[in-house]
Short mmCIF file of C-alpha atoms in Angstrom, two decimals:
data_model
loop_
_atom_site.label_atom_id
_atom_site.label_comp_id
_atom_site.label_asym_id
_atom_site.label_seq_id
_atom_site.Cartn_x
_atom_site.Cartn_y
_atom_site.Cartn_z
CA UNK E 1 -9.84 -13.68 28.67
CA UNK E 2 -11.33 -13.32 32.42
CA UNK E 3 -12.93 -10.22 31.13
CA UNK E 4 -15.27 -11.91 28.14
CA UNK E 5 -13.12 -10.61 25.48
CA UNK E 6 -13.04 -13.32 22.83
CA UNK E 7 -11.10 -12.35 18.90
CA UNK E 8 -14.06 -13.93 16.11
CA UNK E 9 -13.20 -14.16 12.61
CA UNK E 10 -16.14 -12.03 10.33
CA UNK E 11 -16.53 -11.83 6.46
CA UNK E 12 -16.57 -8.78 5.44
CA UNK E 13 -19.04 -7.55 2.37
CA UNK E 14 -15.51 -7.37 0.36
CA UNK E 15 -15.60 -11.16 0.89
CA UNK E 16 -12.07 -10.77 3.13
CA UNK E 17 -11.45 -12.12 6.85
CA UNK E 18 -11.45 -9.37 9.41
CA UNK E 19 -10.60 -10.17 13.02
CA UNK E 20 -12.82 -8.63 15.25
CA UNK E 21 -12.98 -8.57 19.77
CA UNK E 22 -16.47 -9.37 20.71
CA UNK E 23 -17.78 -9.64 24.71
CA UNK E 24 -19.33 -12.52 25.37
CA UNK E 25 -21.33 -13.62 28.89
CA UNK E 26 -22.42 -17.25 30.21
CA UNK E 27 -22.82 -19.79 27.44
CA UNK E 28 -26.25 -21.29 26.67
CA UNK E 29 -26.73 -24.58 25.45
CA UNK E 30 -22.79 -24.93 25.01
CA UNK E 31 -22.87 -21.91 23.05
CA UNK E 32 -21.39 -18.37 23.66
CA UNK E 33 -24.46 -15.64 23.66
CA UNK E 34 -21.84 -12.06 21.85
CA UNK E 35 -23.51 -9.08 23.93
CA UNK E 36 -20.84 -6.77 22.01
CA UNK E 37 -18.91 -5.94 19.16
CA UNK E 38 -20.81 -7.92 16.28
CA UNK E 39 -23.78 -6.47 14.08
CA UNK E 40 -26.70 -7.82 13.36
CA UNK E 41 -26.08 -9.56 9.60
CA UNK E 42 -22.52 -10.01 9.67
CA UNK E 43 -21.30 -13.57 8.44
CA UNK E 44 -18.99 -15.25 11.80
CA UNK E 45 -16.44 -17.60 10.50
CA UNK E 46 -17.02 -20.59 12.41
CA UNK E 47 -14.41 -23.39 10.50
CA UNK E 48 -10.71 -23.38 9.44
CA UNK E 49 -10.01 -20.31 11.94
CA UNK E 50 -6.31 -21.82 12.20
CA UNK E 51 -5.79 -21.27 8.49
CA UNK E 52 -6.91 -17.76 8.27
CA UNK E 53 -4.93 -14.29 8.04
CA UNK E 54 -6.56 -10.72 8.05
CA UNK E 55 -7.54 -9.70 4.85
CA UNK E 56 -7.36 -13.15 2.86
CA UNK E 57 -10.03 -13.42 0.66
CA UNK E 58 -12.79 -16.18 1.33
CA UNK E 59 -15.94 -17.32 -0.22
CA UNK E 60 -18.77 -17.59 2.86
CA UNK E 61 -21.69 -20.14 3.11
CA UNK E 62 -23.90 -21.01 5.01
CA UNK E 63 -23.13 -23.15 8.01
CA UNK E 64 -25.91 -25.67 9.13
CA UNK E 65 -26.79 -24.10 13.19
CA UNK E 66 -28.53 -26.50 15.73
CA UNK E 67 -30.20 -24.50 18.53
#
């Protein structure tokens, strides 16, 4: 929204999808930089977010990041 709110998708350590509203600023490097509302170590679902519900169960790995 105009504010920075943005709605991610985390794993949580139960292996289920928990929607979560982050802050965000300026993007860098076509990236968004979250400045609130995600820990350090928590796994960000970054593909099939159209697919997913709260709660389904889902098996993370690890995505390959280009900075």
């Amino acid at each position: 929204d105009v504010h920075g709110t943005k709605t991610i998708a985390i794993v949580t350590p139960e292996q289920k999808v928990d929607l979560r509203s982050v802050e965000t600023t300026e993007s860098y490097q076509g990236m968004s930089v979250i400045t609130k509302g995600l820990n350090g170590g928590e796994s960000v679902i970054v593909e099939g977010m159209a697919q997913l519900q709260p709660g389904q169960q889902v098996t993370a790995r690890k995505a390959q990041v280009s900075l």
